[in-house]
CSV table of C-alpha atoms in Angstrom, one decimal:
chain,number,residue,atom,x,y,z
A,1049,MET,CA,17.4,14.2,13.7
A,1050,LYS,CA,16.7,14.3,17.5
A,1051,ASN,CA,19.1,17.3,18.0
A,1052,ILE,CA,17.7,19.1,15.0
A,1053,THR,CA,14.1,18.7,16.3
A,1054,ILE,CA,15.0,20.0,19.8
A,1055,LYS,CA,16.8,23.0,18.3
A,1056,LEU,CA,13.7,23.8,16.2
A,1057,LEU,CA,11.6,23.5,19.4
A,1058,ASN,CA,13.8,26.1,21.1
A,1059,ILE,CA,13.5,28.4,18.2
A,1060,LEU,CA,9.8,28.2,18.2
A,1061,ARG,CA,9.7,28.9,21.9
A,1062,TYR,CA,12.0,31.9,21.4
A,1063,PHE,CA,9.5,33.4,19.0
A,1064,LYS,CA,6.7,32.7,21.6
A,1065,LEU,CA,4.3,31.0,19.2
A,1066,ASN,CA,1.2,29.7,20.9
A,1067,LYS,CA,1.1,26.1,21.9
A,1068,GLU,CA,-1.3,25.0,19.2
A,1069,VAL,CA,0.8,26.5,16.4
A,1070,THR,CA,4.0,25.1,18.0
A,1071,ASN,CA,2.5,21.6,18.2
A,1072,SER,CA,1.3,21.8,14.7
A,1073,LEU,CA,4.7,22.7,13.3
A,1074,LEU,CA,6.4,20.1,15.5
A,1075,THR,CA,4.2,17.3,14.3
A,1076,SER,CA,4.8,18.4,10.7
A,1077,ILE,CA,8.6,18.5,11.0
A,1078,PRO,CA,9.1,14.7,11.1
A,1079,LEU,CA,6.9,14.3,8.0
A,1080,TRP,CA,9.0,16.9,6.1
A,1081,ILE,CA,12.3,15.3,7.2
A,1082,ALA,CA,11.0,11.8,6.1
A,1083,SER,CA,9.8,13.3,2.8
A,1084,PHE,CA,13.3,14.5,2.0
A,1085,ILE,CA,14.7,11.1,2.8
A,1086,VAL,CA,12.0,9.4,0.7
A,1087,GLY,CA,12.6,11.7,-2.3
A,1088,GLY,CA,16.3,11.0,-2.3
A,1089,ALA,CA,15.9,7.2,-1.6
A,1090,ALA,CA,13.3,7.0,-4.4
A,1091,VAL,CA,15.7,8.5,-6.9
A,1092,LEU,CA,18.7,6.4,-5.8
A,1093,TYR,CA,16.5,3.2,-6.0
A,1094,ALA,CA,15.2,4.2,-9.4
A,1095,LYS,CA,18.8,4.7,-10.7
A,1096,VAL,CA,20.0,1.4,-9.4
A,1097,PHE,CA,16.9,-0.4,-10.7
A,1098,ALA,CA,17.2,1.1,-14.2
A,1099,TRP,CA,20.9,0.2,-14.3
A,1100,ALA,CA,20.2,-3.4,-13.3
A,1101,GLU,CA,17.4,-3.7,-15.9
A,1102,ALA,CA,19.6,-2.2,-18.7
A,1103,ALA,CA,22.5,-4.4,-17.7
A,1104,GLY,CA,20.5,-7.5,-17.8
A,1105,ILE,CA,18.8,-6.8,-21.1
A,1106,GLY,CA,22.1,-5.8,-22.6
A,1107,LEU,CA,23.6,-9.0,-21.4
A,1108,PHE,CA,20.9,-11.2,-22.9
A,1109,ALA,CA,21.0,-9.3,-26.2
A,1110,ALA,CA,24.7,-10.0,-26.4
A,1111,ARG,CA,24.5,-13.6,-25.1
A,1112,PRO,CA,20.9,-14.9,-25.5
A,1113,LEU,CA,21.8,-18.4,-24.3
A,1114,LEU,CA,22.5,-16.9,-20.8
A,1115,LEU,CA,18.8,-16.5,-20.4
A,1116,PHE,CA,18.5,-20.2,-19.6
A,1117,PHE,CA,21.1,-19.9,-16.7
A,1118,VAL,CA,20.9,-16.3,-15.4
A,1119,THR,CA,17.1,-15.9,-15.4
A,1120,PRO,CA,16.2,-19.0,-13.4
A,1121,ALA,CA,19.1,-18.3,-11.0
A,1122,CYS,CA,18.1,-14.7,-10.4
A,1123,PHE,CA,14.5,-15.8,-9.8
A,1124,VAL,CA,15.6,-18.4,-7.2
A,1125,ILE,CA,18.1,-16.1,-5.5
A,1126,SER,CA,15.5,-13.2,-5.3
A,1127,TRP,CA,12.9,-15.6,-3.9
A,1128,MET,CA,15.3,-17.1,-1.4
A,1129,ILE,CA,16.3,-13.7,0.1
A,1130,VAL,CA,12.7,-12.8,0.6
A,1131,HIS,CA,11.7,-16.3,1.9
A,1132,LYS,CA,14.5,-16.4,4.4
A,1133,TYR,CA,14.9,-12.9,5.7
A,1134,ALA,CA,11.6,-11.0,5.2
A,1135,PRO,CA,8.6,-13.0,3.8
A,1136,PHE,CA,6.4,-9.9,3.8
A,1137,ALA,CA,8.8,-8.1,1.4
A,1138,ARG,CA,7.5,-10.2,-1.4
A,1139,GLY,CA,5.3,-8.9,-4.2
A,1140,SER,CA,4.4,-5.3,-4.7
A,1141,GLY,CA,4.2,-3.8,-1.3
A,1142,ILE,CA,0.9,-2.0,-1.6
A,1143,PRO,CA,-1.2,-4.8,0.0
A,1144,GLN,CA,1.3,-4.9,2.9
A,1145,VAL,CA,0.8,-1.2,3.4
A,1146,SER,CA,-3.0,-1.6,3.4
A,1147,ALA,CA,-2.7,-4.5,5.9
A,1148,ALA,CA,-0.4,-2.5,8.2
A,1149,LEU,CA,-3.0,0.3,8.2
A,1150,GLU,CA,-5.7,-2.1,9.4
A,1151,LEU,CA,-3.6,-3.6,12.3
A,1152,PRO,CA,-4.0,-2.0,15.7
A,1153,THR,CA,-1.1,0.2,16.6
A,1154,THR,CA,-0.5,-2.0,19.7
A,1155,ASP,CA,0.6,-4.8,17.4
A,1156,GLN,CA,4.0,-3.3,16.8
A,1157,GLU,CA,5.7,-6.6,16.1
A,1158,LYS,CA,3.2,-7.5,13.4
A,1159,ILE,CA,3.4,-4.0,11.8
A,1160,SER,CA,7.2,-4.2,11.8
A,1161,ARG,CA,7.1,-7.4,9.8
A,1162,LEU,CA,5.1,-5.6,7.2
A,1163,MET,CA,6.8,-2.2,7.4
A,1164,GLY,CA,10.3,-2.3,8.8
A,1165,LEU,CA,14.0,-1.6,8.1
A,1166,ARG,CA,14.6,-5.3,7.2
A,1167,VAL,CA,11.7,-5.1,4.7
A,1168,ILE,CA,13.4,-2.1,3.1
A,1169,VAL,CA,16.8,-3.8,2.6
A,1170,VAL,CA,15.3,-7.1,1.4
A,1171,LYS,CA,12.9,-5.4,-0.9
A,1172,ILE,CA,15.6,-3.4,-2.7
A,1173,ILE,CA,18.0,-6.4,-3.0
A,1174,SER,CA,15.4,-8.8,-4.2
A,1175,THR,CA,14.0,-6.5,-6.9
A,1176,ILE,CA,17.4,-5.5,-8.2
A,1177,ILE,CA,18.4,-9.2,-8.6
A,1178,LEU,CA,15.1,-10.1,-10.2
A,1179,ILE,CA,15.0,-7.2,-12.7
A,1180,PHE,CA,18.7,-8.0,-13.7
A,1181,GLY,CA,17.6,-11.5,-14.4
A,1182,GLY,CA,14.8,-10.3,-16.8
A,1183,GLY,CA,11.9,-10.4,-14.3
A,1184,ALA,CA,9.0,-8.3,-15.6
A,1185,ILE,CA,8.5,-6.3,-12.4
A,1186,GLY,CA,8.3,-2.6,-11.5
A,1187,ARG,CA,9.8,-0.5,-8.8
A,1188,GLU,CA,6.8,1.7,-8.0
A,1189,GLY,CA,5.0,-0.7,-5.6
A,1190,PRO,CA,8.2,-1.5,-3.7
A,1191,THR,CA,9.0,2.2,-3.5
A,1192,ILE,CA,5.6,2.7,-1.8
A,1193,GLN,CA,6.3,0.1,0.9
A,1194,ILE,CA,9.8,1.4,1.3
A,1195,ALA,CA,8.6,5.0,1.7
A,1196,GLY,CA,5.9,4.0,4.2
A,1197,SER,CA,8.5,2.1,6.2
A,1198,ILE,CA,10.9,5.1,6.2
A,1199,PHE,CA,8.1,7.4,7.5
A,1200,ARG,CA,7.2,4.9,10.2
A,1201,THR,CA,10.8,4.5,11.3
A,1202,VAL,CA,11.3,8.3,11.5
A,1203,GLY,CA,8.1,8.6,13.6
A,1204,LYS,CA,9.1,5.7,15.8
A,1205,TYR,CA,12.5,7.1,16.8
A,1206,LEU,CA,11.3,10.7,17.7
A,1207,PRO,CA,12.0,11.8,21.2
A,1208,ASN,CA,9.1,11.0,23.6
A,1209,ARG,CA,8.9,14.7,24.7
A,1210,LEU,CA,7.8,15.8,21.2
A,1211,PRO,CA,4.2,15.5,19.9
A,1212,LYS,CA,3.8,12.6,17.5
A,1213,ASN,CA,1.7,11.8,14.5
A,1214,SER,CA,-0.3,8.5,14.5
A,1215,GLU,CA,1.5,5.5,13.1
A,1216,GLN,CA,-1.2,5.1,10.4
A,1217,LEU,CA,-0.7,8.7,9.3
A,1218,MET,CA,3.0,8.2,9.0
A,1219,ILE,CA,2.6,5.0,6.9
A,1220,LEU,CA,-0.1,6.4,4.7
A,1221,THR,CA,1.6,9.7,4.1
A,1222,GLY,CA,4.9,8.0,3.3
A,1223,SER,CA,3.2,5.6,0.9
A,1224,ALA,CA,1.7,8.5,-1.0
A,1225,ALA,CA,5.0,10.4,-1.0
A,1226,GLY,CA,6.7,7.3,-2.3
A,1227,LEU,CA,4.4,7.0,-5.3
A,1228,ALA,CA,4.8,10.7,-6.1
A,1229,ALA,CA,8.6,10.4,-6.1
A,1230,ALA,CA,8.6,7.1,-8.0
A,1231,PHE,CA,6.5,8.4,-10.9
A,1232,ASN,CA,7.0,12.2,-10.5
A,1233,THR,CA,3.2,12.4,-10.1
A,1234,PRO,CA,2.2,14.4,-7.1
A,1235,LEU,CA,-1.5,14.4,-7.8
A,1236,GLY,CA,-1.3,10.7,-8.4
A,1237,GLY,CA,0.2,10.2,-5.0
A,1238,ILE,CA,-2.6,12.1,-3.3
A,1239,VAL,CA,-5.4,10.4,-5.2
A,1240,PHE,CA,-3.7,7.0,-4.6
A,1241,ALA,CA,-3.8,7.6,-0.9
A,1242,ILE,CA,-7.4,8.6,-0.9
A,1243,GLU,CA,-8.7,6.0,-3.4
A,1244,GLU,CA,-6.6,2.9,-2.6
A,1245,LEU,CA,-5.2,3.2,0.9
A,1246,SER,CA,-7.5,5.3,3.1
A,1247,LYS,CA,-10.9,5.2,1.3
A,1248,SER,CA,-12.2,7.3,4.2
A,1249,HIS,CA,-11.2,9.9,6.8
A,1250,PHE,CA,-9.3,12.0,4.4
A,1251,THR,CA,-9.9,15.3,6.1
A,1252,SER,CA,-7.9,14.4,9.2
A,1253,PHE,CA,-4.6,14.1,7.2
A,1254,ARG,CA,-5.2,16.3,4.2
A,1255,ALA,CA,-2.6,19.0,4.9
A,1256,THR,CA,0.2,16.7,5.9
A,1257,LEU,CA,-0.4,14.3,3.1
A,1258,ILE,CA,-0.3,17.0,0.4
A,1259,THR,CA,2.8,18.7,2.0
A,1260,SER,CA,4.7,15.4,2.2
A,1261,VAL,CA,3.9,14.5,-1.4
A,1262,ILE,CA,5.1,17.9,-2.6
A,1263,ILE,CA,8.3,17.8,-0.6
A,1264,ALA,CA,9.2,14.3,-1.8
A,1265,GLY,CA,8.4,15.2,-5.4
A,1266,ILE,CA,10.4,18.4,-5.3
A,1267,THR,CA,13.4,16.5,-3.7
A,1268,ALA,CA,13.3,14.0,-6.6
A,1269,GLN,CA,13.0,16.9,-9.1
A,1270,MET,CA,15.9,18.7,-7.5
A,1271,ILE,CA,18.1,15.7,-8.3
A,1272,LEU,CA,16.6,14.6,-11.7
A,1273,GLY,CA,15.0,17.8,-13.0
A,1274,PRO,CA,11.4,18.2,-14.0
A,1275,TYR,CA,11.2,14.9,-16.0
A,1276,LEU,CA,8.1,13.0,-17.3
A,1277,TYR,CA,8.1,9.3,-16.7
A,1278,LEU,CA,7.1,8.6,-20.3
A,1279,GLY,CA,7.6,11.9,-22.2
A,1280,TYR,CA,5.3,13.9,-24.4
A,1281,PRO,CA,3.5,11.7,-26.9
A,1282,VAL,CA,1.6,13.5,-29.6
A,1283,VAL,CA,-2.2,13.0,-29.2
A,1284,SER,CA,-5.3,14.2,-31.1
A,1285,ALA,CA,-8.8,14.0,-29.8
A,1286,ASN,CA,-10.4,14.8,-33.1
A,1287,ALA,CA,-13.2,12.5,-34.4
A,1288,ALA,CA,-14.3,12.0,-30.8
A,1289,LEU,CA,-17.3,9.8,-31.6
A,1290,THR,CA,-15.2,7.2,-33.4
A,1291,LEU,CA,-12.5,7.4,-30.7
A,1292,THR,CA,-15.1,6.9,-28.0
A,1293,TRP,CA,-16.2,3.5,-29.1
A,1294,LEU,CA,-12.6,2.4,-29.7
A,1295,VAL,CA,-11.6,3.6,-26.3
A,1296,LEU,CA,-14.6,1.6,-24.9
A,1297,LEU,CA,-13.3,-1.5,-26.8
A,1298,VAL,CA,-9.8,-1.0,-25.4
A,1299,ALA,CA,-11.1,-0.4,-21.9
A,1300,VAL,CA,-13.3,-3.5,-21.9
A,1301,SER,CA,-10.6,-5.7,-23.4
A,1302,ALA,CA,-7.8,-4.5,-21.1
A,1303,GLY,CA,-10.1,-4.5,-18.1
A,1304,ALA,CA,-11.0,-8.1,-18.7
A,1305,CYS,CA,-7.4,-9.1,-19.3
A,1306,GLY,CA,-6.4,-7.3,-16.1
A,1307,ALA,CA,-9.0,-9.1,-14.1
A,1308,VAL,CA,-7.9,-12.5,-15.6
A,1309,PHE,CA,-4.3,-11.6,-14.8
A,1310,SER,CA,-5.2,-10.9,-11.2
A,1311,MET,CA,-7.1,-14.2,-10.9
A,1312,LEU,CA,-4.2,-16.1,-12.3
A,1313,VAL,CA,-1.7,-14.4,-10.0
A,1314,LEU,CA,-3.9,-15.5,-7.0
A,1315,TRP,CA,-4.2,-19.0,-8.4
A,1316,ILE,CA,-0.4,-19.4,-8.8
A,1317,ILE,CA,0.2,-18.0,-5.4
A,1318,GLY,CA,-2.3,-20.4,-3.9
A,1319,MET,CA,-0.8,-23.3,-5.7
A,1320,ARG,CA,2.7,-22.4,-4.5
A,1321,LYS,CA,1.5,-22.1,-0.9
A,1322,ARG,CA,0.2,-25.6,-1.0
A,1323,MET,CA,3.6,-27.0,-1.8
A,1324,LYS,CA,4.9,-28.8,1.2
A,1325,THR,CA,8.6,-28.0,1.2
A,1326,SER,CA,10.9,-25.1,0.4
A,1327,TRP,CA,12.7,-27.2,-2.1
A,1328,VAL,CA,9.5,-27.8,-4.1
A,1329,GLN,CA,8.8,-24.1,-4.0
A,1330,MET,CA,12.3,-23.3,-5.1
A,1331,ALA,CA,11.9,-25.7,-8.0
A,1332,SER,CA,8.6,-23.9,-9.0
A,1333,VAL,CA,10.3,-20.5,-8.9
A,1334,ALA,CA,13.2,-21.8,-11.1
A,1335,GLY,CA,10.6,-23.2,-13.5
A,1336,MET,CA,8.9,-19.8,-13.8
A,1337,GLY,CA,12.2,-18.2,-14.6
A,1338,MET,CA,12.9,-20.9,-17.2
A,1339,LEU,CA,9.5,-20.3,-18.8
A,1340,ILE,CA,10.4,-16.6,-19.2
A,1341,ALA,CA,13.8,-17.6,-20.6
A,1342,PHE,CA,12.2,-19.9,-23.2
A,1343,PHE,CA,9.7,-17.3,-24.2
A,1344,GLY,CA,12.4,-14.6,-24.4
A,1345,TYR,CA,14.7,-16.7,-26.4
A,1346,PHE,CA,12.3,-18.4,-28.9
A,1347,ALA,CA,9.4,-15.9,-29.1
A,1348,SER,CA,10.0,-12.3,-27.9
A,1349,PRO,CA,12.5,-10.5,-25.7
A,1350,ALA,CA,9.7,-8.1,-24.8
A,1351,VAL,CA,8.8,-10.6,-22.0
A,1352,LEU,CA,11.8,-9.3,-20.1
A,1353,GLY,CA,12.0,-6.2,-17.9
A,1354,SER,CA,9.5,-3.6,-16.5
A,1355,GLY,CA,8.0,-2.7,-19.9
A,1356,LYS,CA,8.9,1.0,-19.7
A,1357,ASP,CA,10.9,0.7,-22.9
A,1358,SER,CA,8.1,-1.0,-24.8
A,1359,MET,CA,5.7,1.8,-23.7
A,1360,ILE,CA,8.0,4.5,-24.9
A,1361,ALA,CA,8.6,2.6,-28.2
A,1362,LEU,CA,4.8,2.3,-28.8
A,1363,LEU,CA,4.1,6.0,-28.0
A,1364,PHE,CA,6.9,7.5,-30.0
A,1365,ALA,CA,7.4,5.1,-32.9
A,1366,SER,CA,6.7,6.6,-36.3
A,1367,GLU,CA,5.2,3.2,-37.4
A,1368,LYS,CA,2.5,2.1,-35.0
A,1369,VAL,CA,2.8,-1.6,-35.8
A,1370,PRO,CA,3.2,-3.6,-32.6
A,1371,ASP,CA,4.8,-7.0,-32.6
A,1372,VAL,CA,2.1,-9.7,-32.6
A,1373,LEU,CA,3.7,-11.3,-29.6
A,1374,LEU,CA,4.0,-8.1,-27.6
A,1375,ALA,CA,0.7,-8.3,-25.7
A,1376,PRO,CA,1.2,-12.0,-24.8
A,1377,ALA,CA,4.8,-11.3,-23.7
A,1378,ARG,CA,3.7,-8.4,-21.5
A,1379,PHE,CA,1.0,-10.6,-20.0
A,1380,LEU,CA,3.1,-13.7,-19.4
A,1381,GLY,CA,6.3,-11.9,-18.0
A,1382,PRO,CA,4.5,-9.9,-15.3
A,1383,LEU,CA,2.3,-12.9,-14.4
A,1384,LEU,CA,5.2,-15.2,-13.7
A,1385,SER,CA,7.4,-12.6,-12.2
A,1386,PHE,CA,4.9,-11.1,-9.8
A,1387,SER,CA,3.6,-14.5,-8.5
A,1388,CYS,CA,7.0,-16.2,-8.0
A,1389,GLY,CA,7.3,-15.0,-4.4
A,1390,ALA,CA,10.1,-12.6,-4.8
A,1391,ALA,CA,9.8,-8.8,-4.4
A,1392,GLY,CA,8.6,-6.8,-7.3
A,1393,GLY,CA,5.9,-4.3,-8.3
A,1394,VAL,CA,3.1,-4.6,-10.8
A,1395,PHE,CA,2.4,-0.9,-11.6
A,1396,ALA,CA,4.8,-0.5,-14.6
A,1397,PRO,CA,4.2,-4.0,-15.9
A,1398,ALA,CA,0.4,-3.5,-15.8
A,1399,LEU,CA,0.8,-0.2,-17.7
A,1400,SER,CA,3.0,-1.9,-20.3
A,1401,SER,CA,0.4,-4.7,-20.7
A,1402,GLY,CA,-2.4,-2.2,-21.3
A,1403,ALA,CA,-0.2,-0.3,-23.7
A,1404,ALA,CA,0.3,-3.4,-25.8
A,1405,ILE,CA,-3.4,-4.2,-25.8
A,1406,GLY,CA,-4.3,-0.6,-26.9
A,1407,ALA,CA,-1.7,-0.7,-29.7
A,1408,THR,CA,-2.9,-4.1,-30.9
A,1409,ILE,CA,-6.5,-3.0,-31.1
A,1410,ALA,CA,-5.4,0.3,-32.8
A,1411,HIS,CA,-3.5,-1.8,-35.4
A,1412,TYR,CA,-6.7,-3.7,-36.4
A,1413,PHE,CA,-8.8,-0.4,-36.4
A,1414,PRO,CA,-6.3,1.9,-38.1
A,1415,GLN,CA,-6.2,5.5,-36.8
A,1416,SER,CA,-3.8,8.4,-37.1
A,1417,PRO,CA,-0.6,8.0,-35.0
A,1418,GLU,CA,-2.0,10.7,-32.6
A,1419,GLN,CA,-5.3,8.9,-32.1
A,1420,THR,CA,-3.5,5.6,-31.8
A,1421,ASN,CA,-1.6,7.1,-28.8
A,1422,ILE,CA,-4.9,7.8,-27.1
A,1423,LEU,CA,-5.8,4.2,-27.4
A,1424,ILE,CA,-2.4,3.1,-26.0
A,1425,LEU,CA,-2.8,5.5,-23.1
A,1426,ALA,CA,-6.4,4.3,-22.5
A,1427,GLY,CA,-5.1,0.7,-22.5
A,1428,MET,CA,-2.6,1.6,-19.8
A,1429,VAL,CA,-5.2,3.2,-17.6
A,1430,SER,CA,-7.6,0.3,-18.2
A,1431,PHE,CA,-5.3,-2.6,-17.3
A,1432,LEU,CA,-3.9,-0.8,-14.2
A,1433,THR,CA,-7.5,-0.1,-13.1
A,1434,ALA,CA,-8.5,-3.7,-13.5
A,1435,VAL,CA,-5.6,-4.8,-11.2
A,1436,THR,CA,-5.9,-2.0,-8.6
A,1437,ARG,CA,-9.7,-1.1,-9.0
A,1438,SER,CA,-8.6,2.6,-8.6
A,1439,PRO,CA,-9.7,4.2,-11.9
A,1440,PHE,CA,-9.0,7.8,-10.8
A,1441,THR,CA,-5.5,7.0,-9.6
A,1442,SER,CA,-4.8,5.2,-12.8
A,1443,SER,CA,-6.1,8.1,-14.9
A,1444,ILE,CA,-4.2,10.8,-13.0
A,1445,LEU,CA,-1.0,8.7,-13.1
A,1446,VAL,CA,-1.0,8.3,-16.9
A,1447,LEU,CA,-2.1,12.0,-17.3
A,1448,GLU,CA,0.8,13.2,-15.2
A,1449,MET,CA,3.3,10.9,-16.8
A,1450,THR,CA,2.6,12.3,-20.2
A,1451,ASP,CA,1.2,15.8,-19.6
A,1452,ARG,CA,-1.6,15.2,-22.0
A,1453,HIS,CA,-4.5,17.1,-20.3
A,1454,ALA,CA,-6.5,17.3,-23.5
A,1455,ILE,CA,-7.5,13.7,-23.2
A,1456,ILE,CA,-8.3,13.4,-19.5
A,1457,PHE,CA,-11.9,12.6,-20.3
A,1458,PHE,CA,-10.9,9.7,-22.5
A,1459,LEU,CA,-8.6,8.4,-19.8
A,1460,MET,CA,-11.3,8.7,-17.0
A,1461,PHE,CA,-13.9,7.1,-19.3
A,1462,ALA,CA,-11.4,4.2,-20.0
A,1463,GLY,CA,-10.8,3.8,-16.3
A,1464,LEU,CA,-14.5,3.6,-15.4
A,1465,MET,CA,-15.4,1.2,-18.2
A,1466,SER,CA,-12.5,-1.1,-17.4
A,1467,TYR,CA,-13.5,-1.1,-13.8
A,1468,GLY,CA,-16.9,-2.3,-14.8
A,1469,ALA,CA,-15.5,-5.0,-17.1
A,1470,ALA,CA,-13.1,-6.2,-14.4
A,1471,TRP,CA,-15.9,-6.2,-11.7
A,1472,LEU,CA,-18.0,-8.6,-13.8
A,1473,ILE,CA,-15.2,-11.1,-13.7
A,1474,ASP,CA,-14.2,-10.5,-10.0
A,1475,THR,CA,-15.8,-8.1,-7.7
A,1476,ARG,CA,-12.7,-7.5,-5.7
A,1477,SER,CA,-9.2,-6.3,-6.6
A,1478,LEU,CA,-5.9,-8.2,-6.5
A,1479,TYR,CA,-4.7,-5.8,-3.8
A,1480,ASP,CA,-7.7,-6.4,-1.6
A,1481,ARG,CA,-7.3,-10.2,-1.8
A,1482,LEU,CA,-3.5,-10.0,-1.2
A,1483,LYS,CA,-4.1,-7.7,1.8
A,1484,GLU,CA,-6.4,-10.3,3.4
A,1485,MET,CA,-3.8,-13.0,2.7
A,1486,TYR,CA,-1.1,-10.9,4.4
A,1487,LEU,CA,-3.4,-10.2,7.4
A,1488,GLU,CA,-4.1,-13.8,7.9
A,1489,GLU,CA,-0.4,-14.7,7.7
A,1490,VAL,CA,0.8,-12.0,10.1
A,1491,ASN,CA,-1.9,-12.7,12.6
A,1492,ALA,CA,-1.2,-16.5,12.4
A,1493,ALA,CA,2.6,-16.0,13.0
């Protein structure tokens, strides 16, 4: 990359561009290069993640009793890798990105513990093992931390003679590009960076952020094609008055459940941190894996995996009759998987939890299949909003995943109402509280 950048510098000088234009182009080139890397890495990671998830679910379908051996073992191995080699690779990755953005750039050692090459490797290995074992995790949060780490690494190894972007800009831009490539949602990546990560000072990095999101997304599309994460569910916004109060009911229910989910995650994490020895922690992780195995074997296999298949089944099934245990399964699986101390994201599991809640409420208040899909999508927005407290990001993500622009107002309404319901239970988001925890840990180390 160093030689390429120097050659580009010579080309720019040859065309005698003024210094301001030259510097602007040179500071953008590393972002573009990193964006191509992130787009390709996101696709490769998604492919391996999907393969591991399908392999694990296929194994358990053929040999259900293996749940009691493979699932606890994968939970423990996934946790041990993180615990030993990169403790800050655990969990989603989004709180770590937020924590890294708040640290002074002079604290390079601390930032490296949150956003480094070791984190990338450990994050990928841990999530692949956990999803194979039936862990109810997603790859989107990990992709965000991985992408931010890639951008930071590219910026770090640029030649000193070249103009550089700030480290915060590299991390923030990479994180947005990672989400865009993970979900194929470029607008979602931009809104996520504004609403969740930066929350201010957007104008200073607007152009580079949008450009990087576009490049990462196009790179992913060049490999996979113009796919939608969930497809094209049929929706109808007729009978808007009736739908509005049902969307409100879904939003409040999913918002409250999402807030309770977040509080339980924090409680379990706090309980595990108070355990004195690694052996006791390992036993608790194995116990969490065993609980999922018991639920998956005796109650519902829907407790396993990221939940993407269950979302697609709900949105595209001709008979909109959800399993009575689907909502509890999609609550319990992510709760235990996300709080066990291994690496794994919560975006896709949160969406699947909300979808199950929306489908359950629609079952008790019968609507047409098209209107039921609106309630399912509203549930997805609502539960994710309750966890992240980012209603616009949640709305845009679901909108771009399904390309259902006609119901954008229902989705935004659901996001805002669920935000209010979650705020009444806990005024702060799961990510904010985890960010503070990571800052305390990295500063104490």
